[in-house]
Every structure is written in C-alpha cells, then in structure tokens.
Coordinates of C-alpha atoms in Angstrom, one line a residue:
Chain A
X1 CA 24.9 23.2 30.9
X2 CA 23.0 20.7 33.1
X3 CA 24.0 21.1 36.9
X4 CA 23.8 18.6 39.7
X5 CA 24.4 18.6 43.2
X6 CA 26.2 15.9 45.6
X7 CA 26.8 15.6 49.2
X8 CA 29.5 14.0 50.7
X9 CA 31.4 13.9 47.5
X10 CA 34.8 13.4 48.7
X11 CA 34.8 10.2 49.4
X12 CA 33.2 6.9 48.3
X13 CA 30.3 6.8 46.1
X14 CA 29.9 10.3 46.0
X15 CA 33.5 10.7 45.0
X16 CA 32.1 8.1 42.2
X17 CA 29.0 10.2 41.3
X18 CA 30.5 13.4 40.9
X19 CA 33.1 12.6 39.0
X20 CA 30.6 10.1 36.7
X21 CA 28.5 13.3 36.2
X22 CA 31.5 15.7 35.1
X23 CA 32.0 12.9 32.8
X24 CA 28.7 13.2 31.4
X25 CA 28.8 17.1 31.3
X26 CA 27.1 17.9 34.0
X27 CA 29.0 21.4 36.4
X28 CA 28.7 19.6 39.6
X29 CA 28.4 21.6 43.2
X30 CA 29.5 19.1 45.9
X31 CA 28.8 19.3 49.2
X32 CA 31.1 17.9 52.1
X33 CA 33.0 18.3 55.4
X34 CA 36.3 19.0 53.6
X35 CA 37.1 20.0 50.0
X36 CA 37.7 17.0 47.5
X37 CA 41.4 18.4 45.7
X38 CA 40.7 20.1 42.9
X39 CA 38.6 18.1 40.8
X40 CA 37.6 19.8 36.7
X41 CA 34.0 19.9 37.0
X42 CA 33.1 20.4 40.4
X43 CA 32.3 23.4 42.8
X44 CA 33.2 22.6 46.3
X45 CA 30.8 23.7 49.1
X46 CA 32.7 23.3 52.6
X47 CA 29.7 22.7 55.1
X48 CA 29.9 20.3 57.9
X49 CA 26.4 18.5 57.5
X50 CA 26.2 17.6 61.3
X51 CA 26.1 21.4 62.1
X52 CA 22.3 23.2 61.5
X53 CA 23.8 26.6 61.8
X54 CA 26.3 25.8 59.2
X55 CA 23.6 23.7 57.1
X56 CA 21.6 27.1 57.1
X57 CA 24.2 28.9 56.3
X58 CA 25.2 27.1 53.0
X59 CA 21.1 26.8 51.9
X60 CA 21.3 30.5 50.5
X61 CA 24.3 30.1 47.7
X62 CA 23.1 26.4 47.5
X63 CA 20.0 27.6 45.9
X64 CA 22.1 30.3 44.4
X65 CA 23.7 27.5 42.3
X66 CA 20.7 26.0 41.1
X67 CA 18.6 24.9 39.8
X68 CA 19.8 21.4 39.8
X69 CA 19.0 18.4 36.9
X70 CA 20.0 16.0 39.3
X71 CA 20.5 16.2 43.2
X72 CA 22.2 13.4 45.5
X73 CA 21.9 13.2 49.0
X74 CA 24.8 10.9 49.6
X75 CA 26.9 12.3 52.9
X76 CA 26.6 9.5 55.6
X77 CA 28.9 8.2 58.4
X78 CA 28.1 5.4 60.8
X79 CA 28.6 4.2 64.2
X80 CA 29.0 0.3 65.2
X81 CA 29.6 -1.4 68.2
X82 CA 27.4 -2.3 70.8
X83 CA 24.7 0.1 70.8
X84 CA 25.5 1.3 74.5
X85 CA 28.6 1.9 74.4
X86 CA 28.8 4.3 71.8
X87 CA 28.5 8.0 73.4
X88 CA 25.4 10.0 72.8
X89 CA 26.7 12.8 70.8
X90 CA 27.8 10.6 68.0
X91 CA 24.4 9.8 67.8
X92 CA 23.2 12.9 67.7
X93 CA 25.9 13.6 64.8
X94 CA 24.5 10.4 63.2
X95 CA 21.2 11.5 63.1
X96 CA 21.7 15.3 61.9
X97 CA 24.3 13.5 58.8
X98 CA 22.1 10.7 57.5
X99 CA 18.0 11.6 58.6
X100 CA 18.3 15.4 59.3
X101 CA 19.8 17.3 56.6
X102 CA 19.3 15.5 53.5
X103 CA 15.7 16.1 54.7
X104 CA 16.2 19.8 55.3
X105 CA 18.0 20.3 52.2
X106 CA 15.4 18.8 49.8
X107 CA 12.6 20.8 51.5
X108 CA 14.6 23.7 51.2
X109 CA 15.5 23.2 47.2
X110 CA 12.6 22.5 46.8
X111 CA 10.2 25.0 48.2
X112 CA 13.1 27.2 46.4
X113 CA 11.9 26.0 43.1
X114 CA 16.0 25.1 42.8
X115 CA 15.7 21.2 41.7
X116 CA 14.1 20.4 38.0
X117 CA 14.8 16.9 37.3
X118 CA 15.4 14.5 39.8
X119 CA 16.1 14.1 43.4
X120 CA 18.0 11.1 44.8
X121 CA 18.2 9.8 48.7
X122 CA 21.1 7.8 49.4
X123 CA 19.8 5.5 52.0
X124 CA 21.0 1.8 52.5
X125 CA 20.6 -1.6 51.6
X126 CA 19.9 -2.0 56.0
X127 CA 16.4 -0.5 54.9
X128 CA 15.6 -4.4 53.5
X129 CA 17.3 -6.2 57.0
X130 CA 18.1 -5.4 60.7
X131 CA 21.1 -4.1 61.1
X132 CA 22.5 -4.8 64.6
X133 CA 25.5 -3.4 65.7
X134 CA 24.8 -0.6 63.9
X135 CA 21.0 0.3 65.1
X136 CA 21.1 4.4 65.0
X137 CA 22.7 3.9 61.7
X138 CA 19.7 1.8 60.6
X139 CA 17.2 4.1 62.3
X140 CA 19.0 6.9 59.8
X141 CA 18.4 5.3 56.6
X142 CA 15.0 4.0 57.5
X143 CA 14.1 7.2 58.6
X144 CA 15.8 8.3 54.9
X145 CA 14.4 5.6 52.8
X146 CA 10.6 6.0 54.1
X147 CA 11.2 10.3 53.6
X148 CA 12.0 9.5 49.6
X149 CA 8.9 7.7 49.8
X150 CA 6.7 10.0 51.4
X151 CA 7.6 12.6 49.1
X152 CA 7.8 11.3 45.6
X153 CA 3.7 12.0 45.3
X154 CA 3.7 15.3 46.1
X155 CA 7.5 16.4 44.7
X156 CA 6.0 14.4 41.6
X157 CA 3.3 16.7 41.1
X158 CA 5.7 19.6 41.2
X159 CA 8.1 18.1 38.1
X160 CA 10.5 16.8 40.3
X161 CA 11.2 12.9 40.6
X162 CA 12.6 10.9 44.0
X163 CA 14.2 7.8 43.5
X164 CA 15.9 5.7 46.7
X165 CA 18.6 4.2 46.3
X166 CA 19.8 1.5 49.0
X167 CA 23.6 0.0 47.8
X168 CA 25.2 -2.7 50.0
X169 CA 28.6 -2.4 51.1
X170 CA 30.7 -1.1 48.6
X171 CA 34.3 -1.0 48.3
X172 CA 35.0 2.5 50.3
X173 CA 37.2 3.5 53.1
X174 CA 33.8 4.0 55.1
X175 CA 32.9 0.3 54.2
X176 CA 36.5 -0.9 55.8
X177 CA 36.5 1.7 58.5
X178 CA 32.8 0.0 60.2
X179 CA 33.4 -3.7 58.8
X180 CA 34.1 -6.6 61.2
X181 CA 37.7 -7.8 61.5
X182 CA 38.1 -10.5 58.6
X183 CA 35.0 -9.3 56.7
X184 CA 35.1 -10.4 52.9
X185 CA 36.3 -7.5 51.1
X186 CA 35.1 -9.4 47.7
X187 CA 31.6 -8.7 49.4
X188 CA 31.9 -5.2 48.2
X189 CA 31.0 -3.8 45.1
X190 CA 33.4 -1.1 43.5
X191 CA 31.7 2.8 44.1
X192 CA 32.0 3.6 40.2
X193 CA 29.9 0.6 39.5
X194 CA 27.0 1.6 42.3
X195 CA 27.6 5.2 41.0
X196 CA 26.7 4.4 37.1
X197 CA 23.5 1.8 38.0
X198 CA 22.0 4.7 40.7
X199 CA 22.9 7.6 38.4
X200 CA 21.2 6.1 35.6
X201 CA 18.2 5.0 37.7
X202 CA 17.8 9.0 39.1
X203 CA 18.2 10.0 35.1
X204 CA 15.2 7.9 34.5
X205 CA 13.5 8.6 37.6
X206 CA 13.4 5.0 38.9
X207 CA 11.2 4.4 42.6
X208 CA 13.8 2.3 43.9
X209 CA 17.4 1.5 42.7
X210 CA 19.4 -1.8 45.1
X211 CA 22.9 -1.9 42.8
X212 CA 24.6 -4.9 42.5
X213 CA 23.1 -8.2 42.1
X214 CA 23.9 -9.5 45.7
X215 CA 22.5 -6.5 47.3
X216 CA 19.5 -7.2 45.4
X217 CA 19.0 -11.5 46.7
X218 CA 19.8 -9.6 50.5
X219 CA 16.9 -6.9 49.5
X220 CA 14.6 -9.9 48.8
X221 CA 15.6 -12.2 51.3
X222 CA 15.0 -9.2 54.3
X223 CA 11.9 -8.9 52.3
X224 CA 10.2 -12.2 52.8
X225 CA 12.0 -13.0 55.5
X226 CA 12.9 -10.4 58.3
X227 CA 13.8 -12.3 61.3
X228 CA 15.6 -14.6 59.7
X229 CA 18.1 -12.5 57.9
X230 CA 18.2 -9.9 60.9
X231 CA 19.7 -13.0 63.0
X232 CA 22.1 -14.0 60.1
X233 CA 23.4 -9.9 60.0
X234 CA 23.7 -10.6 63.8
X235 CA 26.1 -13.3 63.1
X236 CA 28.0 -11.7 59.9
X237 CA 28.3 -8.0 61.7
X238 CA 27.4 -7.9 65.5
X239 CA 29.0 -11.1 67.0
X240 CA 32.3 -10.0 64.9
X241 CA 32.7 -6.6 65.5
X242 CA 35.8 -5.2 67.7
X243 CA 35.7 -2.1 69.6
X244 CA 33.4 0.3 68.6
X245 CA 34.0 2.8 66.2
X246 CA 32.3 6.3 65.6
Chain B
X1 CA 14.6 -16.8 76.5
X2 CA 15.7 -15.8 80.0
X3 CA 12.3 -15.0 81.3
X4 CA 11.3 -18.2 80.5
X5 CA 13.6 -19.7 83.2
X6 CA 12.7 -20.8 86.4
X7 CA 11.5 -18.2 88.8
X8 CA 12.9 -19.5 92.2
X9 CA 16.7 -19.5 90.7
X10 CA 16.3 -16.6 88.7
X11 CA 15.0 -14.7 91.7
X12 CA 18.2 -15.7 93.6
X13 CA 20.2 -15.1 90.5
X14 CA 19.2 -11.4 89.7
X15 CA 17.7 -9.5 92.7
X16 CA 16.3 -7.2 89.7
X17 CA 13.9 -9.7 88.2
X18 CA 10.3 -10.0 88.4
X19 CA 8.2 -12.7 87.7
X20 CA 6.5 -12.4 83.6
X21 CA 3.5 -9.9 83.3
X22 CA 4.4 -8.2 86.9
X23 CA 5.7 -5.1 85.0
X24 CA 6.7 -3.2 88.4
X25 CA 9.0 -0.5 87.8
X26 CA 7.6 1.4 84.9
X27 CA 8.6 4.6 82.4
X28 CA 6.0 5.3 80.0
X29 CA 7.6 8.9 78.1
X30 CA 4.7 11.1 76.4
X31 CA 1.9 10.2 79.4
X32 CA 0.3 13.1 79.9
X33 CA -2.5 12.8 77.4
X34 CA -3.7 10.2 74.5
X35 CA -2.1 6.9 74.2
X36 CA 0.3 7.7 77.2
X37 CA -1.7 8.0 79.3
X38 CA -4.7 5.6 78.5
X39 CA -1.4 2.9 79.0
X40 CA -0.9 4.7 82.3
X41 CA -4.1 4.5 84.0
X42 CA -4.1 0.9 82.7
X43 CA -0.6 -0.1 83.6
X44 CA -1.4 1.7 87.4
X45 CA -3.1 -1.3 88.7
X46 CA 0.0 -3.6 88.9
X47 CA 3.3 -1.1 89.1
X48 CA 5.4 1.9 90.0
X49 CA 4.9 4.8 87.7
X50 CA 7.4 6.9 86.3
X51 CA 5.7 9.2 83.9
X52 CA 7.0 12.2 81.7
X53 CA 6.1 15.3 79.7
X54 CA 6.6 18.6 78.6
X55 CA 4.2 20.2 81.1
X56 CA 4.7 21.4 84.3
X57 CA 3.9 19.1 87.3
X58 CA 0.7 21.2 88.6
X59 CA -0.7 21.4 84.7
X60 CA -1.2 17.6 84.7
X61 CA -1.0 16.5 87.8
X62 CA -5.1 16.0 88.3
X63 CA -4.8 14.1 85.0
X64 CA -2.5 11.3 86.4
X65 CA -2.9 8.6 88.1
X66 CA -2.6 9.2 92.1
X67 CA 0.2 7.8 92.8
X68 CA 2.4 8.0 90.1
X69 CA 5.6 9.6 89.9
X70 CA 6.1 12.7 87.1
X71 CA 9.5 14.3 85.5
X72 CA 9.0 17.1 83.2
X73 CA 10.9 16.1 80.0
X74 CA 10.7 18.0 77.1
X75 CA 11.7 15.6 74.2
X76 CA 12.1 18.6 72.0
X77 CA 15.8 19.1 73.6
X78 CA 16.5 15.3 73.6
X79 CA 19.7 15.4 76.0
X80 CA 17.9 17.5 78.2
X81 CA 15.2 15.4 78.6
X82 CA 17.1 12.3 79.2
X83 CA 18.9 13.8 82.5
X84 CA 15.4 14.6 83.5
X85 CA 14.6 11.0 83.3
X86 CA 17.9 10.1 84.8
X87 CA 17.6 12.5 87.3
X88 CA 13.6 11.3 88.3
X89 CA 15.0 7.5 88.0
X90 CA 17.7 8.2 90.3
X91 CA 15.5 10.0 93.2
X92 CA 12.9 7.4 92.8
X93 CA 16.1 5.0 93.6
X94 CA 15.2 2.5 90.6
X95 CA 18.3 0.7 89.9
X96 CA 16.3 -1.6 87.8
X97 CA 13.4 -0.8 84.8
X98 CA 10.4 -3.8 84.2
X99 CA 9.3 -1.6 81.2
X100 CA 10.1 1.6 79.7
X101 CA 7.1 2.6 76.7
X102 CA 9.0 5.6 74.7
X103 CA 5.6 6.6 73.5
X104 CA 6.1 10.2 73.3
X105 CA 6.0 12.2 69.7
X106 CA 4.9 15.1 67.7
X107 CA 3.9 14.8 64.2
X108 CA 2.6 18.1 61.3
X109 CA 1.0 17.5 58.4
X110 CA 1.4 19.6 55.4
X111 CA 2.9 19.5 51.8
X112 CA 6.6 18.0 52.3
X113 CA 8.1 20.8 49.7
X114 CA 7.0 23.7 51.8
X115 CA 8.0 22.2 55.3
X116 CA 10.4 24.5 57.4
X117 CA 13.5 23.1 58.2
X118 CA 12.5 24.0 61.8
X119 CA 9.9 21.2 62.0
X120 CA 11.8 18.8 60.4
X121 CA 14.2 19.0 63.1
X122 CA 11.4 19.0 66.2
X123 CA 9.8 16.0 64.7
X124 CA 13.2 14.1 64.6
X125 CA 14.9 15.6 67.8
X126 CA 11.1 14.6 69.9
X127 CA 10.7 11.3 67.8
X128 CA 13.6 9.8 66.9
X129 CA 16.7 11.8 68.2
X130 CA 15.0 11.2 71.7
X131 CA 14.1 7.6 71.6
X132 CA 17.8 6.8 70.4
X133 CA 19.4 8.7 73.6
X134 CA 16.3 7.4 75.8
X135 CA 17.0 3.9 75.0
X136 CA 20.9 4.7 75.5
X137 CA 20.8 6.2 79.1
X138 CA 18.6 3.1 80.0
X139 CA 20.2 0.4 79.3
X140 CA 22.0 -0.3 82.3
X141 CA 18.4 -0.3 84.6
X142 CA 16.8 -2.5 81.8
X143 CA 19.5 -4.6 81.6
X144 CA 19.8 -5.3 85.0
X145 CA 16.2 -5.5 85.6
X146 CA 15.9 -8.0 83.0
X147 CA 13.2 -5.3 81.5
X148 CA 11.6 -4.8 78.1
X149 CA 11.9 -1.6 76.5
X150 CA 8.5 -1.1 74.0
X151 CA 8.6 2.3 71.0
X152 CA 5.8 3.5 69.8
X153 CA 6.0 3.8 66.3
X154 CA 2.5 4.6 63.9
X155 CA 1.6 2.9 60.6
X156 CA 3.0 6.0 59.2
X157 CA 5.9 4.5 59.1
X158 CA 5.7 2.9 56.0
X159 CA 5.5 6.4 54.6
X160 CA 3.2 9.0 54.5
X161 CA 2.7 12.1 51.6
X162 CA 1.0 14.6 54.2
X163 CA 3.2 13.6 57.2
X164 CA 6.6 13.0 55.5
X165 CA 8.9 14.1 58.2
X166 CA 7.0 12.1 61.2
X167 CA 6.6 8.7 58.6
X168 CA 10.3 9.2 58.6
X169 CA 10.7 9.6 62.4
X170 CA 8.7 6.4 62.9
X171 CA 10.7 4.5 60.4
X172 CA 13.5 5.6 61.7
X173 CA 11.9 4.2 65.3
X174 CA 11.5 0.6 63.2
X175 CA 14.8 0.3 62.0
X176 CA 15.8 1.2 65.7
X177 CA 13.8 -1.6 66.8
X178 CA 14.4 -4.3 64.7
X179 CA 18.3 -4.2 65.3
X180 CA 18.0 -3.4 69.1
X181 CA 15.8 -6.4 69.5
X182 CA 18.2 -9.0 67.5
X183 CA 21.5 -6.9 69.3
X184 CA 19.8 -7.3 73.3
X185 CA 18.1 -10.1 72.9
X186 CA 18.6 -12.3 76.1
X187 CA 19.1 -9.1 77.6
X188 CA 16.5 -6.9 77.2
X189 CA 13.5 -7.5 75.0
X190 CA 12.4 -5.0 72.4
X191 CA 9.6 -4.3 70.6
X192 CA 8.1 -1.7 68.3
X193 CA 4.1 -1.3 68.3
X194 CA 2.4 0.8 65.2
X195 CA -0.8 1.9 66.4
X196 CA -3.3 2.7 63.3
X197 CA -5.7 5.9 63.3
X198 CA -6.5 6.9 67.9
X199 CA -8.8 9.2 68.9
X200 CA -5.8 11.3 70.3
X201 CA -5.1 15.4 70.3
X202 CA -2.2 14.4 68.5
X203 CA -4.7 15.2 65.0
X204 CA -5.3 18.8 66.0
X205 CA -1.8 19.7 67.6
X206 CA -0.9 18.3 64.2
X207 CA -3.0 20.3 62.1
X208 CA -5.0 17.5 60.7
X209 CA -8.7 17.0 60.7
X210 CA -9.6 13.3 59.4
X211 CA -13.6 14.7 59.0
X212 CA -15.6 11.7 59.3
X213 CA -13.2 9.1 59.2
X214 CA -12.4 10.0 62.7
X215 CA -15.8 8.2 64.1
X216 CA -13.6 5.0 63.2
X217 CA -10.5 6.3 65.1
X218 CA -9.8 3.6 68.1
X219 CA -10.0 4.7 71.5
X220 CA -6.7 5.9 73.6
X221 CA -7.6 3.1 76.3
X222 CA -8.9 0.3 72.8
X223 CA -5.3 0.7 71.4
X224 CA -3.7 1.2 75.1
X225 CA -5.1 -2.1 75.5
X226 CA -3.8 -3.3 72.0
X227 CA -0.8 -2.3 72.6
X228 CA 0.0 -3.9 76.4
X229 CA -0.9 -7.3 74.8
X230 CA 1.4 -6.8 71.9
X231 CA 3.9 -5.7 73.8
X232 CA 4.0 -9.7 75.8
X233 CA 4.3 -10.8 72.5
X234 CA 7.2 -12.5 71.3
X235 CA 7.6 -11.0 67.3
X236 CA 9.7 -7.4 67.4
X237 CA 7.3 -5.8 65.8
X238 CA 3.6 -5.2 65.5
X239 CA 1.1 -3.2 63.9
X240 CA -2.4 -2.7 65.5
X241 CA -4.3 -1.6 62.3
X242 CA -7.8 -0.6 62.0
X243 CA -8.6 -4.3 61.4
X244 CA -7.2 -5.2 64.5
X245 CA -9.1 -2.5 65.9
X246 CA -12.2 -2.3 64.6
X247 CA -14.3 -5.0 66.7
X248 CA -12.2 -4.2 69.9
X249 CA -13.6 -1.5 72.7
X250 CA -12.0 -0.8 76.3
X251 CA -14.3 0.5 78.6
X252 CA -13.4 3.9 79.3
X253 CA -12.1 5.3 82.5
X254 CA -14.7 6.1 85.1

C-alpha cells in the first residue's frame, strides 16, 4: 500500500489532502497540533510543530512509518496586523511552524532514506507579491518556497522529487480567521479543489504548482510587476485589517 | 516621502530628524569582521556607532573603530540578543535610530539531505529569527527618528543547492523586506541589499572554498561601499551582483 505523510492535516487544505489521498488508497500518517476525529485512512501523530523538542521527538516513529510515496509539508499559521504590534514570541512560533520544521523534517526523512516519491512544500501564493500586514508570515513562505528550490537538485539525484506549491487564499477557517473585515469570501478557492490540482502536480513531480486560475494572473502580475501589486496587497489587506490577530 | 520635506519645519516638527545622508545614530548588527565592518569603518566618518557581535568586547575591540560603541549580541539566541541591543541603545540614551544595517548571518554549505537539524535551526534563529525580532524591538527609535532600517540579504536568496538552509534564511529576509517597506513606508524606509560573491571569512567559517573563483570575490570595503549607496536608493530592493562589482574598487583601510 502506498503511504503518504501530511502536516497540519486537521484543518484546511491538509484536511483536503489527506482525505484526497485515502481516497486514492494511499495509509496516510498526519501530522498536527491536535488529532483530526477519527478519520478511515489516517494515522494521527500529535506533535505541536512550534516545539523542537517535541519535533525531535516525533522524527524517530515518523521515519518508523515510512517510507513515504508522497510527503506534504502543509502545517502553517499566520500573524497579521501591524507588524509591531504583534508580540515577539508569536514570531518566533511563526517561524518554527512555517520555515523551521518543514525544513527539519525533510532533511531528516530524507537523510533517513524514508521519502521515495515525492516531497511537497506548502508555501504561499505571498512568495509572487509583498505581503504587508503579514511580513513574518511572508518571510516564512519565502524562506519555504526558495528551500524547495534549493533542494530539488540534489533530493533529485537521490530519487526523490520537490515540487512548491503556492495556493492563494482558500476557503478555510485560517483564510477567515487572518482576512480583513469585509474581505470577498468568493475570493477563495474551495481546499478540495487546491488539494486535487497540488496532489496531482507532487504525483507528477511538477517544479511549481499556483492552483486556481486567479492565483495564477496574481503569481504573474507580482512577477512582472512587484511594486505595483505589493501597494495594491497594501490596500486589499494592510489598510483593512482590524486588530491584530496571532 | 517625508524626508523629502522641508528641513527647517521638519526640524521643529520632529526633534528626532536629521537632515538626508547625515546617518547619525547608527546600529550596524554582525560588525566585527567582513561586510560589518568594512560599513563600519566607512560609516565612522559621519556618525555614532552602535556595533554588535558575538565576541567579547576585548576580542574585537582593536578591530573597531575608536570611538564606537560595542554590545555583545549573540544572534544565535535571537531574544537574547535583542535585549543586548536594547540594553546598549538604552545606556547610550538613543531615543531615536538614523540607520540600523542587520547585516549579521551565518551560512554552511553541504548536501541539503544530510543537514542536521541543529544547523537548520542556527542559520534561521542568527538570520532570520533575529532580523524579525531586531526589526521588532526597533521600531519605536526608527520610527521616531524618522530612520531607515537596511537587511542584508545575499544572492543566495533566489536559492542555492549547496547552501539550502541560508538561501532560505535570506529569502526569508526578502519577503521581510518587501512587505516591511510597503507596510512603514512614510515611516521608516526599508530596504533589502543582496551582496554577490565578498572576500569575507564567512567562506571558511562556512566550509566553502570557491578555489579560484575567489580572485573575483569583491572587496568587504568595494561592496560596503555598494551597499551605502544602494541603501539611499529609493527601490526596496537591490542586488549588487558581480556585474555591479566587477569594475568597482574601494581603497582599502590604511
């Protein structure tokens, strides 16, 4: 039976993934703060991901349940508001979450020999545009995004294939949680839609995977024209957001 | 843009504020050897220093600049180091930053599938982990100085097979950059600087040797120079590459 592996696979698009991959037979181990209820399919692994003790104490039986077909390394959480005013520690969280561990974890699969197929780094569509009101969070999935790069040579060479993936805003409770007040909720695509376009693209071993096509004009746009659509996400996110939330 | 105001009103308006290219009150992070402190020895001539590192005082004291103030601030324990930089900013009695360079970083090189999780985490806690908080605890001094707060990124950052975890760290720096700049902007101006290939220790501590490639390395005081005069510069980000480099020499320190 073909195995896979997701982090934060409670919620959201992991939620999506793994239950996308028990659909397509594969035993999925997921990864998160708290235990999804009882899914058919799926191995939970209770590890807070912001904790490196904890992170190095799950590595062992993580390997243990390997080797893996298909690894995601989905768990993220944000922090928006004015960059100040949100308190150091939830920085540090931030960081450890979203650039840290994922990082970590791959190295330590993969040194392990426990991944065979493919690897995929959940990183964000923020990696194409500025992202203010939300800087640490952009500094994560940059920091995320230009990793899976670095590495797909050299994990290449070992059998193994990286593909990034960077979805927009999706229709998730962490999507509503971080938005502005009156954000367009249409915006957002559905997680079981994201799920299906960047599962098939880590199947095939795809570079880069942006789901959706609106995610994809942004992606172009930030592309060719950086300043520009940085000072538009200022307007759309920064100048609308309430109180800060972490 | 503020600066561009009128000096004589501004003056009255903000007791912090100092006329453009008189960078007074200066932090430069990471300034006790390389880049650091090639900016140090140039930036000496026309302000305060506040310079940091992770040696003692006495170990690089005969490498600094006279007059310039020091705080030991290991970035490897990034809270720690910003309450040394607090700490050093508050008993100099600076209320107010001109300029803050958070130049300081550590990078290794070796194949990303046999990396120890244990550098991972130094490269992100000294490179990025730190910059974030740095930038954090500022704030309030840049802010009211109407200061400009410059990282020191690498053209790593656009990614790197030998160097995976510091590419990411630098990256990480960029996306920092790009949104702080567009988020303060009016307040404090913010700007990322990607220095190409410097004649630096940072090769050996990192367990590189570039062979003979490194005859074409910049000099620390070339791309200290670079980067002062991209840092006036109005885009959020730029990258002083080997082109930029390569027909450019600062003399060196007597």
């Amino acid at each position: 039976m073909k195995r896979a592996l997701v982090t934060g696979a409670t919620h959201g698009l992991g939620r999506a993934l793994a239950a996308l991959l028990v659909e397509r037979g594969y035993a999925v181990v997921a990864v998160d703060r708290v235990a999804g209820a009882g899914r058919a399919g799926v191995t939970d692994l209770v590890c807070d991901l912001a904790d490196r003790d904890a992170v190095d104490r799950m590595l062992p039986g993580l390997i243990e349940a390997g080797p893996f077909d298909l690894a995601f390394f989905n768990a993220g959480v944000s922090a928006t508001g004015r960059f100040e005013e949100i308190p150091a520690a939830a920085y540090r969280r931030l960081l450890t979450v979203n650039a840290e561990t994922p990082m970590v974890m791959a190295a330590a699969l993969m040194k392990a020999g426990a991944v065979r197929g493919g690897l995929c780094f959940v990183s964000s569509l923020s990696h194409f545009t500025g992202y203010p009101g939300a800087a640490a969070y952009a500094a994560s999935k940059d920091a995320l995004a230009v990793y899976a790069r670095s590495v797909r040579k050299p994990f290449a060479r070992r059998g193994v294939s990286v593909t990034l993936a960077c979805p927009g805003p999706l229709k998730t409770e962490h999507a509503a949680r971080h938005a502005p007040d009156g954000a367009d909720e249409t915006m957002r695509l559905e997680p079981a839609m994201a799920a299906r376009v960047i599962l098939d693209a880590a199947i095939s071993g795809r570079r880069l995977v942006v789901p959706g096509r609106r995610a994809r004009l942004v992606a172009l746009a930030g592309r060719l024209r950086p300043q520009a659509v940085t000072r538009w996400m200022r307007r759309l996110v920064f100048e609308r957001l309430g109180r800060a939330v972490w | 843009m503020t600066r561009r105001a009128p000096a004589t009103h501004q003056a009255q308006a903000e007791p912090g504020l100092r006329p453009p290219g008189m960078a007074d009150r200066v932090l430069i992070t990471g300034a006790t050897s390389g880049i650091g402190l090639a900016l140090a020895n140039r930036l000496s001539q026309r302000g305060r220093l506040l310079l940091t590192g992770r040696s003692p005082d006495e170990a690089v004291r005969s490498v600094l600049p006279a007059d310039a103030a020091y705080a030991r601030a290991d970035q490897s324990a990034p809270e720690a180091a910003v309450a040394e930089i607090e700490a050093a900013l508050a008993r100099l009695g600076w209320d107010g930053l001109d300029l803050a360079v958070l130049n300081a970083g550590i990078g290794f090189v070796g194949d990303p599938a046999d990396e120890p999780a244990a550098r991972l985490r130094a490269t992100l806690d000294a490179n990025l982990v730190a910059a974030v908080l740095i930038s954090r605890a500022l704030y309030p001094r840049l802010a009211f100085g109407r200061g400009r707060l410059v990282l020191v990124g690498s053209t790593a950052r656009r990614g790197a097979a030998d160097f995976a975890g510091y590419a990411a760290s630098k990256a990480g720096l960029h996306g920092l950059a790009r949104a702080l700049a567009e988020e303060w902007r009016g307040r404090v101006a913010v700007k990322i600087v990607h220095p190409g290939p410097t004649a630096t220790a940072m090769h050996a501590k990192a367990g590189h040797d570039p062979g003979r490639f490194a005859r074409l390395f910049a000099s620390p005081e070339t791309m200290a120079m670079l980067i002062e005069r991209a840092a006036g510069s109005a885009r959020p980000a730029t990258t002083v590459s080997f082109a930029r480099f390569a027909w450019r020499r600062a003399p060196k320190p007597r």
